[in-house]
Amino acid sequence: MSEVVKSRPGAERDQGREIVKAYRTMLAARVLEEKLAALYRGGKIKGGVFLGRGQEALSVAVGQNLRPGDIFAPLIRDQAGRMAFGDTILDTLRTYLGSSLGSMRGRDGNIHRGRPREGYYAMISHLGAMIPVVTGGLLARRLQGQSGVVGATCIGDGGTSTGAFHEGLNAAAVEKLPLVVVVANNQYAYSTPNSRQFACADLLDKAIGYGVTGHKVDGTSLADCLRVIGVAITAARAGGGPQLIVGDLLRLVGHGEHDDASYVDPTLRRKPVGQDCIELAGAYIIQQGWASAEQLANWREELETEVDATAGRVMREPEPDPADEDWSALSTRELEDHFA
Amino acid sequence: MSITYLEAIREAQAKALADDPRVFIYGQDVGTFGGAFKATKNLAKEFPGRVIDSPISEDAIVGMAIGAAIEGARPIVEMQFADFSTVGFNQIVNQAATLYYRTGVSCPIVVRLPSGGTAGSGPFHSQSMEAIYAHYPGLVVLTPATVEDAYSMLLEAIAIEDPVIFCEHKFLYYHLKAESLPAEAQPIGKARIARPGRDLTIVTYGAMVHESLAAAEEIAADGFEIEVVDLRSIKPLDTDTVLASVARTGRLLCVGEAWPWGGVCAEVIARVTAEGFGLLDAPPMRLNAKDTPVPYHPALWGTHRPTASAVAASARQLLEI
């Protein structure tokens, strides 16, 4: 951070602005996810609720460093990154509550949402699968003569063990495409600890094997996340090929809200990796004098009001009506098969 | 001039590349080498930068095609053998096939599957995957049996806005020839009466069309007229043409090179018994490959898959009922 401050006059103010902006997005994600958890416990949300608590700093840094026109394929714990890339409280609630007005129209739910035509790809549940898809999106952009476009996607420590992760990152490296893969090493894949997931000393060791640039980041530090991911995205945009970022942090919730995470080693919470990135970022903002504790509390209160009002509105919206569905999986209606 | 089934596939891709700047080809060895079967021979030279060699990564090949399609491209991907598409299966059935339904964004990719058995190819270079893919909503599954269809259906597949699984049959690659490429073609979704008849209907597709036609010819010597229906498209399946044929003949034999359980033959029989039970003068019959992996030795392989003589034997049995 200090080298940024010293680099030019006004840099500190710019950095403060960036950090405060990111913090407010993280806070929006945190407040929204608290509401999602409450709605789940109240039986209002069907299916699962998967939260990104503890991962907001790493996630927001991806979304905030991307530009309109870039491609972003977030994963399950990326509420903050999604919102930084343009997703809204409204569409998140609509998707979780299955509103017919949401982008997925009740056909898919929770974190499986996106608007692919706007570069915001909708994940499938199969881990690693979005890496080749973003890579292909970037290949098409190159074939269309576009340059300066970046495609970013997020994954966890467990997802790095999949074949799709390997195939996608390797293919992107062969094509030298501007792919940025952000690994949130949150110590557990559902209940499986790192020790049962991989045998390399650090997930960053994988970068050299693929011939891509690796970056390590403290996933609990918002300033570090913004800076390191900013460097990686700039390098990809400038033609430096794929970038692999590994952020160490701790998932501060269960895999989903159904999971009490009783398997998590309690000593991790007391280590630096177990710190809450939002608490750290808030304290840093106050310490730097960019905002007061009272302002932070006001932002939270405003967000809670907005989230509550939006949830109330969405719960009054129409559910999808099976009678209105065309029940077609093909856009070419004349090629539908018919079953008596 | 004569043109083979394989050359027709190459020519269709050349035409698509020439006509539509959105089209590109991605797959193993498809570039300068021209593909394992030469289905992309010289295309990398004729269309620089648009016929791209991939790593041995079927998941990434299909996944990248999907991403490219989202961004407005029309990718054609070649699986070196249909059998290897199992490695890309997840991207095909969970990503490509669900994209439109979930997001409203269509996924115009073509996955070419060099399919079916040839002598000596063994368990992992011989499979017929069409029923597996047809099982999943959101995919169009094509099984061209003629040079003309190989050409025109591939061109139509590339134009379709939805993901197409193009099951081209390796057994037909070299020996099946036509005088010229077709100027017009039947649309996808319509079956074809490959041989008219009145005593028994054989419903089939792919290389089995030719085994069935040979069987029909053999049985004609006994005075029976066999009608052969070439499905052309597995999904959608042209139930109307099948039912109309069974209405004429009263007898149904389904022939498929794939395994029997839950396959195309099972589906055709289910539809005919459900929708046309009264048309049948005898129980419907199916003839498929044996329920084992595809064997290596030609003597075993020749018994594993239905051949003209096996089809003729089944047809005779059904005619006697």
XYZ file of C-alpha atoms in Angstrom:
661
model
C 0.000 0.000 0.000
C 2.723 2.446 0.992
C 4.303 2.437 -2.455
C 0.946 3.438 -3.965
C 0.661 6.328 -1.520
C 4.104 7.586 -2.429
C 3.674 7.222 -6.180
C 1.957 10.526 -6.982
C 0.039 13.381 -5.354
C -3.604 12.525 -4.796
C -2.963 8.793 -4.914
C -3.893 8.413 -1.293
C -7.214 10.140 -1.874
C -7.887 7.903 -4.924
C -7.030 4.821 -2.917
C -9.304 5.940 -0.127
C -12.124 6.434 -2.594
C -11.579 2.984 -4.084
C -11.462 1.307 -0.686
C -14.559 3.075 0.591
C -16.442 2.235 -2.594
C -15.438 -1.431 -2.273
C -16.275 -1.443 1.436
C -19.778 -0.187 0.779
C -20.310 -2.926 -1.823
C -18.998 -5.530 0.648
C -21.345 -4.193 3.271
C -24.279 -4.361 0.854
C -23.404 -7.988 0.119
C -23.073 -8.781 3.844
C -26.375 -7.130 4.763
C -28.156 -8.759 1.826
C -26.775 -12.176 2.741
C -27.886 -11.732 6.345
C -31.371 -11.139 4.968
C -31.116 -14.206 2.730
C -30.154 -16.294 5.763
C -33.131 -14.921 7.700
C -35.500 -15.642 4.811
C -34.092 -19.165 4.593
C -34.595 -19.766 8.312
C -38.125 -18.411 7.960
C -38.847 -20.917 5.211
C -39.299 -18.230 2.565
C -36.434 -19.411 0.346
C -36.643 -22.901 -1.101
C -33.479 -24.835 -1.797
C -30.137 -23.651 -0.503
C -28.606 -20.373 0.591
C -24.843 -20.042 0.112
C -23.075 -17.115 1.683
C -19.760 -15.413 1.045
C -19.099 -14.236 4.609
C -15.372 -13.735 5.006
C -14.744 -13.647 1.257
C -16.167 -10.237 0.434
C -12.819 -8.445 0.115
C -11.383 -10.855 -2.434
C -14.651 -11.033 -4.349
C -15.347 -7.300 -4.498
C -11.820 -6.667 -5.722
C -12.550 -8.756 -8.834
C -15.803 -7.018 -9.728
C -14.486 -3.551 -8.987
C -11.355 -3.971 -11.097
C -13.311 -5.160 -14.136
C -14.768 -2.749 -16.690
C -18.006 -2.727 -18.632
C -17.437 -4.988 -21.624
C -15.344 -7.458 -19.642
C -16.540 -10.978 -18.847
C -17.181 -12.183 -15.297
C -18.207 -15.655 -14.172
C -18.569 -15.570 -10.396
C -19.037 -18.602 -8.161
C -21.150 -19.249 -5.087
C -19.467 -16.907 -2.592
C -19.251 -13.853 -4.838
C -22.199 -11.702 -3.853
C -19.822 -8.771 -3.351
C -18.070 -9.265 -6.679
C -21.384 -9.680 -8.483
C -22.666 -6.397 -7.081
C -19.429 -4.621 -7.952
C -19.928 -5.888 -11.531
C -23.485 -4.537 -11.657
C -25.747 -7.155 -10.090
C -28.408 -5.716 -7.814
C -30.094 -6.364 -4.475
C -33.355 -6.604 -6.409
C -32.291 -9.309 -8.864
C -30.528 -11.292 -6.152
C -33.695 -11.383 -4.061
C -35.828 -12.139 -7.113
C -33.638 -15.086 -8.012
C -33.512 -16.480 -4.466
C -37.253 -16.036 -4.002
C -38.009 -17.392 -7.483
C -39.830 -14.309 -8.748
C -40.948 -14.543 -12.357
C -39.513 -11.039 -12.829
C -35.962 -12.134 -11.955
C -33.303 -12.772 -14.569
C -33.737 -16.543 -14.155
C -37.581 -16.383 -14.017
C -37.783 -19.122 -11.414
C -36.128 -21.565 -13.815
C -32.929 -21.452 -11.812
C -32.228 -20.005 -8.408
C -29.894 -18.644 -5.750
C -26.320 -18.198 -7.002
C -27.086 -19.654 -10.436
C -27.864 -16.334 -12.001
C -26.431 -14.038 -14.625
C -27.041 -12.114 -17.804
C -24.677 -13.779 -20.265
C -25.237 -11.283 -23.060
C -23.901 -8.555 -20.751
C -20.733 -10.503 -19.963
C -22.133 -11.685 -16.626
C -22.139 -15.480 -17.045
C -24.467 -17.706 -15.014
C -22.550 -20.439 -13.219
C -23.526 -24.071 -13.249
C -22.938 -26.136 -10.116
C -20.136 -28.232 -11.577
C -16.940 -26.698 -10.269
C -14.355 -25.549 -12.762
C -16.850 -25.620 -15.620
C -16.949 -21.844 -16.012
C -13.205 -21.573 -16.679
C -13.418 -23.032 -20.208
C -16.577 -21.022 -20.878
C -14.917 -17.703 -20.014
C -11.878 -18.816 -22.014
C -14.099 -19.453 -25.031
C -15.784 -16.098 -24.605
C -12.356 -14.477 -24.718
C -11.363 -16.521 -27.777
C -14.472 -15.284 -29.589
C -13.710 -11.692 -28.639
C -10.218 -12.119 -30.073
C -11.616 -13.637 -33.280
C -13.935 -10.640 -33.511
C -10.900 -8.366 -33.373
C -11.536 -7.006 -29.881
C -8.569 -6.340 -27.638
C -8.234 -5.006 -24.127
C -10.991 -7.287 -22.841
C -10.508 -9.336 -19.674
C -12.422 -12.390 -18.512
C -12.397 -13.192 -14.800
C -13.762 -16.148 -12.913
C -13.694 -17.242 -9.293
C -13.240 -20.651 -7.745
C -12.371 -22.212 -4.402
C -9.589 -24.452 -3.165
C -11.738 -27.530 -3.843
C -12.512 -26.459 -7.394
C -8.822 -26.451 -8.276
C -8.900 -30.256 -8.079
C -11.341 -30.640 -10.973
C -10.510 -31.665 -14.497
C -12.314 -28.623 -15.872
C -10.037 -26.281 -13.877
C -6.999 -27.975 -15.382
C -8.334 -28.179 -18.918
C -9.630 -24.621 -18.934
C -6.575 -22.943 -17.467
C -4.229 -24.952 -19.656
C -6.184 -24.159 -22.821
C -6.283 -20.454 -21.899
C -2.533 -20.509 -21.324
C -1.909 -22.177 -24.694
C -3.955 -19.429 -26.375
C -2.439 -16.711 -24.115
C -5.921 -15.348 -23.466
C -6.597 -12.559 -20.942
C -8.137 -14.888 -18.350
C -7.973 -14.074 -14.643
C -8.704 -16.975 -12.289
C -9.206 -15.999 -8.663
C -8.930 -18.816 -6.139
C -10.484 -18.175 -2.756
C -8.537 -20.597 -0.597
C -11.054 -20.651 2.234
C -9.464 -23.754 3.803
C -12.434 -26.092 3.290
C -14.322 -27.504 0.331
C -17.616 -28.183 2.098
C -16.091 -30.228 4.950
C -12.862 -31.296 3.234
C -9.734 -29.491 4.503
C -6.840 -28.433 2.278
C -4.821 -31.440 3.532
C -7.264 -33.786 1.765
C -7.621 -31.578 -1.304
C -4.120 -31.013 -2.697
C -0.549 -32.004 -1.964
C 1.366 -28.991 -3.256
C 2.796 -26.621 -0.642
C 0.656 -23.758 -1.915
C -2.022 -23.534 -4.593
C 0.080 -20.792 -6.152
C 2.552 -23.540 -7.143
C 0.066 -24.509 -9.843
C 0.724 -21.290 -11.763
C 4.195 -22.302 -12.911
C 2.885 -25.664 -14.087
C 0.439 -23.976 -16.411
C 2.909 -21.327 -17.509
C 0.770 -18.509 -16.146
C 1.598 -15.649 -13.798
C 0.739 -16.302 -10.155
C -0.191 -13.760 -7.506
C -0.630 -14.309 -3.785
C -2.947 -12.087 -1.819
C -4.084 -11.766 1.787
C -7.776 -12.400 1.335
C -8.641 -10.680 4.598
C -7.134 -7.346 3.513
C -9.318 -5.272 1.229
C -6.466 -2.965 0.263
C -4.247 -5.902 -0.629
C -7.022 -7.576 -2.633
C -7.800 -4.426 -4.617
C -4.138 -3.849 -5.368
C -3.096 -7.403 -6.290
C -6.166 -8.192 -8.371
C -5.820 -4.782 -10.017
C -2.258 -5.643 -11.005
C -3.333 -9.044 -12.354
C -6.237 -7.667 -14.378
C -4.044 -4.906 -15.795
C -1.429 -7.492 -16.791
C -4.047 -9.669 -18.514
C -5.503 -6.658 -20.300
C -2.067 -5.666 -21.524
C -1.515 -9.057 -23.167
C 0.280 -10.847 -20.345
C -1.827 -13.983 -20.692
C -3.712 -15.792 -17.944
C -3.230 -14.764 -14.320
C -3.804 -17.028 -11.325
C -4.512 -15.349 -8.002
C -4.683 -17.238 -4.733
C -6.262 -15.462 -1.797
C -5.974 -17.059 1.639
C -8.933 -16.527 3.921
C -11.446 -18.479 5.975
C -15.056 -19.190 5.135
C -16.841 -17.724 8.173
C -20.059 -19.671 7.577
C -21.063 -23.190 6.653
C -21.016 -24.427 3.077
C -24.659 -23.393 2.956
C -27.054 -22.206 5.616
C -28.005 -25.838 6.295
C -24.438 -26.516 7.465
C -23.155 -25.574 10.962
C -19.495 -25.926 9.880
C -18.722 -27.904 13.030
C -15.812 -29.495 11.198
C -13.838 -26.223 11.003
C -10.700 -26.233 13.159
C -11.535 -23.645 15.885
C -7.942 -22.433 16.086
C -8.214 -21.071 12.533
C -10.602 -18.370 13.738
C -7.897 -17.021 16.033
C -5.253 -16.912 13.311
C -4.756 -13.998 10.881
C -6.424 -16.008 8.105
C -9.590 -16.282 10.202
C -10.202 -12.551 10.531
C -13.337 -10.948 9.134
C -12.357 -8.843 6.124
C -15.239 -6.407 6.623
C -14.311 -5.675 10.211
C -10.688 -5.151 9.177
C -11.651 -2.905 6.261
C -14.012 -0.830 8.413
C -11.342 -0.312 11.066
C -8.819 0.644 8.389
C -11.180 3.206 6.851
C -11.770 4.792 10.259
C -8.056 4.748 11.035
C -7.257 6.456 7.737
C -9.901 9.072 8.433
C -11.853 8.279 5.250
C -15.059 7.834 7.237
C -16.165 7.789 10.846
C -17.574 4.856 12.818
C -20.884 6.651 12.812
C -20.866 6.902 9.013
C -20.164 3.197 8.736
C -23.102 2.469 11.047
C -25.315 4.758 8.981
C -24.353 2.969 5.746
C -25.293 -0.349 7.307
C -28.607 1.014 8.523
C -29.428 2.458 5.097
C -28.615 -0.854 3.462
C -30.747 -2.784 5.937
C -33.679 -0.522 5.161
C -33.179 -0.915 1.424
C -32.792 -4.689 1.637
C -35.870 -5.083 3.842
C -37.969 -2.913 1.540
C -36.755 -4.765 -1.557
C -37.436 -8.157 0.018
C -40.952 -7.037 0.895
C -41.527 -5.882 -2.658
C -40.189 -9.111 -4.208
C -42.332 -11.254 -1.923
C -45.384 -9.526 -3.366
C -44.283 -10.229 -6.936
C -45.862 -13.046 -8.936
C -44.427 -16.522 -8.704
C -43.832 -18.245 -12.018
C -47.042 -19.819 -13.313
C -46.615 -23.305 -14.828
C -49.510 -22.513 -17.174
C -47.606 -19.565 -18.645
C -44.452 -21.597 -19.286
C -43.812 -22.843 -22.807
C -41.799 -25.775 -21.420
C -39.294 -25.609 -24.245
C -35.547 -26.068 -23.811
C -34.871 -25.003 -27.420
C -34.934 -21.526 -28.856
C -35.868 -23.083 -32.220
C -39.468 -24.012 -31.475
C -39.981 -26.001 -34.686
C -37.253 -28.417 -33.575
C -38.995 -29.348 -30.352
C -39.762 -33.005 -29.931
C -43.310 -33.957 -29.006
C -44.359 -36.581 -26.530
C -47.867 -37.970 -26.406
C -17.186 -36.304 -60.166
C -18.041 -38.233 -57.030
C -17.878 -37.121 -53.437
C -17.644 -39.202 -50.287
C -19.574 -38.788 -47.038
C -16.376 -37.520 -45.386
C -15.685 -35.041 -48.189
C -19.249 -33.787 -47.849
C -18.572 -32.990 -44.187
C -15.401 -31.177 -45.164
C -17.210 -29.268 -47.920
C -20.047 -28.250 -45.589
C -17.539 -26.823 -43.127
C -15.688 -25.022 -45.921
C -18.935 -23.479 -47.118
C -19.938 -22.421 -43.606
C -16.529 -20.827 -43.014
C -16.756 -19.019 -46.357
C -20.329 -17.836 -45.900
C -20.372 -16.849 -42.232
C -17.508 -14.970 -40.550
C -18.838 -16.069 -37.129
C -17.978 -19.715 -37.827
C -14.759 -21.245 -36.525
C -13.557 -24.807 -35.900
C -11.862 -25.992 -32.702
C -10.608 -29.482 -31.906
C -7.683 -31.827 -31.646
C -5.448 -31.931 -34.740
C -8.008 -30.069 -36.845
C -5.568 -27.339 -37.961
C -2.687 -27.850 -40.364
C -2.923 -31.615 -39.931
C -6.522 -31.523 -41.153
C -8.064 -33.776 -38.508
C -7.628 -37.440 -37.632
C -9.970 -38.352 -40.494
C -9.131 -35.293 -42.653
C -12.574 -33.788 -42.205
C -10.888 -30.371 -41.982
C -8.264 -30.961 -44.684
C -6.767 -27.671 -45.936
C -9.331 -25.599 -44.054
C -6.710 -24.041 -41.754
C -4.872 -22.847 -44.849
C -7.973 -21.586 -46.596
C -9.320 -19.840 -43.475
C -6.321 -18.613 -41.494
C -6.868 -18.288 -37.755
C -10.317 -19.884 -37.849
C -9.440 -23.581 -37.678
C -7.743 -23.939 -34.335
C -5.879 -26.862 -32.750
C -6.909 -27.588 -29.176
C -5.136 -29.432 -26.374
C -6.468 -32.917 -25.530
C -9.180 -31.415 -23.376
C -12.700 -32.320 -24.379
C -14.238 -30.465 -21.438
C -12.388 -27.292 -22.374
C -13.137 -27.750 -26.086
C -16.890 -27.841 -25.516
C -16.800 -25.272 -22.714
C -14.902 -22.848 -24.915
C -17.362 -23.375 -27.750
C -20.180 -22.451 -25.352
C -18.427 -19.267 -24.229
C -17.715 -18.345 -27.826
C -21.375 -18.920 -28.731
C -22.476 -16.612 -25.900
C -20.277 -13.949 -27.476
C -21.912 -14.387 -30.880
C -19.623 -16.904 -32.591
C -20.797 -20.112 -34.335
C -18.271 -22.722 -33.219
C -17.976 -26.187 -34.706
C -16.058 -28.544 -32.443
C -14.709 -31.905 -33.507
C -14.471 -34.711 -31.002
C -11.777 -36.927 -32.441
C -14.039 -39.892 -31.728
C -17.588 -39.807 -30.346
C -16.361 -41.996 -27.491
C -14.214 -39.153 -26.122
C -17.194 -36.834 -25.843
C -17.805 -38.446 -22.449
C -14.939 -36.263 -21.185
C -16.818 -33.209 -22.468
C -20.181 -34.618 -21.403
C -20.660 -32.221 -18.503
C -20.256 -29.148 -20.673
C -22.602 -30.573 -23.309
C -25.472 -31.668 -21.097
C -25.208 -29.274 -18.161
C -23.918 -26.119 -19.766
C -24.850 -26.063 -23.458
C -28.169 -27.869 -23.063
C -29.380 -25.747 -20.136
C -28.198 -22.310 -21.214
C -31.239 -21.234 -23.207
C -33.781 -22.553 -20.724
C -32.034 -20.936 -17.775
C -30.927 -17.603 -19.209
C -32.836 -17.049 -22.446
C -29.523 -16.906 -24.318
C -29.286 -19.568 -27.006
C -26.199 -21.701 -27.528
C -25.499 -22.255 -31.232
C -22.683 -24.801 -31.151
C -22.183 -27.897 -33.280
C -20.413 -30.858 -31.687
C -19.267 -33.270 -34.396
C -19.093 -36.850 -33.156
C -17.325 -39.329 -35.460
C -19.529 -42.206 -34.398
C -20.107 -45.913 -34.693
C -18.042 -48.957 -35.321
C -15.481 -49.914 -37.914
C -13.542 -53.171 -38.016
C -10.757 -53.328 -35.447
C -11.675 -50.115 -33.634
C -12.574 -51.757 -30.352
C -14.322 -50.538 -27.203
C -13.168 -46.898 -27.203
C -13.276 -45.850 -30.862
C -16.642 -47.318 -31.887
C -19.407 -45.974 -29.720
C -22.795 -44.632 -30.732
C -23.711 -41.884 -28.276
C -26.907 -40.492 -29.817
C -29.382 -41.854 -27.265
C -27.367 -40.497 -24.337
C -27.493 -36.983 -25.761
C -31.089 -37.253 -26.930
C -32.039 -38.010 -23.339
C -31.159 -34.465 -22.309
C -33.541 -31.583 -23.021
C -32.017 -28.716 -24.978
C -30.038 -30.642 -27.590
C -30.751 -31.432 -31.243
C -29.288 -34.827 -32.229
C -28.663 -35.667 -35.886
C -27.621 -38.947 -37.507
C -27.051 -38.462 -41.255
C -27.014 -41.678 -43.274
C -26.282 -40.333 -46.759
C -23.685 -38.108 -48.411
C -26.394 -35.595 -49.184
C -27.577 -35.468 -45.577
C -24.033 -35.291 -44.230
C -23.629 -32.107 -46.249
C -26.992 -30.425 -45.951
C -27.699 -31.393 -42.342
C -24.297 -30.143 -41.209
C -24.924 -26.807 -42.905
C -28.351 -26.631 -41.309
C -26.878 -27.637 -37.927
C -24.466 -24.702 -38.073
C -27.371 -22.347 -38.786
C -29.511 -23.622 -35.904
C -29.544 -21.374 -32.822
C -29.408 -24.352 -30.432
C -26.686 -26.888 -29.598
C -26.503 -29.700 -32.145
C -24.902 -33.101 -31.621
C -23.893 -34.194 -35.105
C -23.391 -37.975 -35.138
C -21.515 -38.596 -38.385
C -20.849 -42.278 -39.003
C -17.231 -43.342 -39.547
C -18.239 -46.527 -41.346
C -19.739 -44.357 -44.083
C -16.828 -41.909 -44.351
C -15.010 -43.407 -47.327
C -17.180 -45.912 -49.143
C -20.405 -43.958 -49.319
C -20.335 -41.772 -52.435
C -22.667 -39.424 -54.282
C -22.372 -37.833 -57.710
C -22.703 -34.306 -56.404
C -23.616 -32.210 -53.394
C -27.316 -31.441 -52.997
C -28.714 -28.019 -53.817
C -31.853 -28.666 -51.778
C -32.537 -30.862 -48.802
C -35.294 -32.121 -46.563
C -35.454 -30.073 -43.381
C -34.105 -31.390 -40.097
C -36.813 -33.144 -38.149
C -38.284 -34.964 -41.134
C -37.585 -38.656 -41.626
C -37.055 -40.113 -45.092
C -38.534 -43.173 -46.724
C -35.306 -44.764 -47.941
C -37.169 -47.639 -49.591
C -40.921 -47.984 -49.968
C -42.683 -51.224 -49.049
C -45.939 -52.631 -47.727
C -45.185 -55.715 -45.614
C -42.915 -54.496 -42.809
C -41.385 -51.216 -41.641
C -37.762 -50.998 -40.585
C -37.059 -47.786 -38.667
C -33.357 -47.065 -38.470
C -30.643 -44.409 -38.837
C -26.942 -43.922 -39.530
C -24.958 -46.845 -40.914
C -27.833 -49.222 -40.109
C -29.849 -47.631 -42.914
C -27.514 -49.337 -45.367
C -27.564 -52.694 -43.569
C -31.358 -52.479 -43.529
C -31.577 -51.579 -47.223
C -29.381 -54.586 -48.035
C -31.623 -56.777 -45.883
C -34.730 -55.430 -47.641
C -33.142 -56.247 -50.979
C -32.357 -59.789 -49.832
C -35.907 -60.366 -48.580
C -37.410 -58.925 -51.756
C -36.291 -62.151 -53.426
C -38.805 -63.949 -51.169
C -41.578 -61.664 -52.387
C -41.763 -59.356 -49.356
C -41.641 -55.591 -49.690
C -39.864 -53.951 -46.774
C -40.197 -50.249 -46.128
C -37.080 -48.610 -44.673
C -37.453 -45.352 -42.744
C -34.274 -43.350 -42.219
C -34.907 -41.178 -39.160
C -32.142 -38.672 -40.097
C -32.819 -36.825 -36.861
C -33.002 -38.643 -33.518
C -34.178 -35.546 -31.699
C -36.578 -34.277 -32.762
C -37.917 -37.662 -33.807
C -40.405 -37.713 -36.687
C -43.102 -39.856 -35.087
C -45.626 -38.970 -37.800
C -43.601 -40.497 -40.632
C -42.963 -43.627 -38.536
C -46.642 -44.025 -37.666
C -47.686 -43.470 -41.280
C -45.305 -46.203 -42.366
C -46.514 -48.635 -39.698
C -50.066 -47.826 -40.793
C -49.105 -49.085 -44.263
C -47.257 -52.225 -43.167
C -48.618 -53.271 -39.738
C -45.183 -54.499 -38.668
C -42.322 -52.622 -37.008
C -38.677 -53.575 -36.677
C -36.319 -50.983 -35.181
C -32.646 -51.349 -35.950
C -29.896 -49.485 -34.130
C -26.148 -49.906 -33.833
C -26.203 -48.583 -30.258
C -26.848 -50.607 -27.145
C -30.440 -51.646 -26.479
C -31.221 -50.241 -23.018
C -33.183 -47.011 -23.219
C -32.079 -46.332 -26.754
C -33.536 -44.890 -29.935
C -35.221 -48.202 -30.809
C -36.826 -48.352 -27.376
C -38.103 -44.795 -27.858
C -39.545 -45.489 -31.310
C -41.307 -48.611 -30.063
C -42.664 -46.752 -27.046
C -44.140 -44.090 -29.317
C -45.632 -46.518 -31.815
C -47.215 -48.692 -29.139
C -48.520 -45.632 -27.267
C -49.786 -43.713 -30.274
C -50.354 -46.423 -32.890
C -51.084 -49.669 -31.037
C -54.023 -50.396 -33.275
C -51.831 -50.162 -36.367
C -49.721 -53.154 -35.330
C -50.459 -56.638 -36.614
C -47.581 -58.116 -34.609
C -45.545 -57.123 -31.567
C -42.868 -54.574 -32.451
C -39.323 -55.866 -32.491
C -35.927 -54.267 -32.020
C -32.459 -55.259 -33.104
C -29.507 -53.563 -31.434
C -25.878 -54.222 -30.701
C -25.190 -56.785 -28.012
C -25.099 -55.483 -24.460
C -21.314 -55.592 -24.107
C -18.526 -53.142 -24.934
C -17.792 -53.031 -28.661
C -15.296 -55.843 -29.341
C -12.021 -55.434 -31.176
C -11.738 -58.499 -33.420
C -13.682 -58.168 -36.687
C -15.281 -61.573 -36.192
C -16.647 -60.532 -32.801
C -17.525 -57.044 -33.968
C -19.426 -58.379 -36.962
C -21.675 -60.301 -34.597
C -21.885 -57.592 -31.965
C -23.463 -55.091 -34.347
C -26.522 -55.719 -36.496
C -25.526 -56.626 -40.054
C -27.658 -57.017 -43.163
C -28.035 -60.740 -42.548
C -28.996 -60.194 -38.895
C -31.537 -57.566 -39.935
C -32.912 -59.949 -42.580
C -33.218 -62.736 -40.022
C -35.141 -60.501 -37.618
C -37.373 -59.229 -40.406
C -38.188 -62.780 -41.533
C -39.015 -63.733 -37.968
C -41.346 -60.759 -37.636
C -42.985 -61.462 -41.006
C -43.879 -64.973 -39.827
C -45.787 -63.775 -36.763
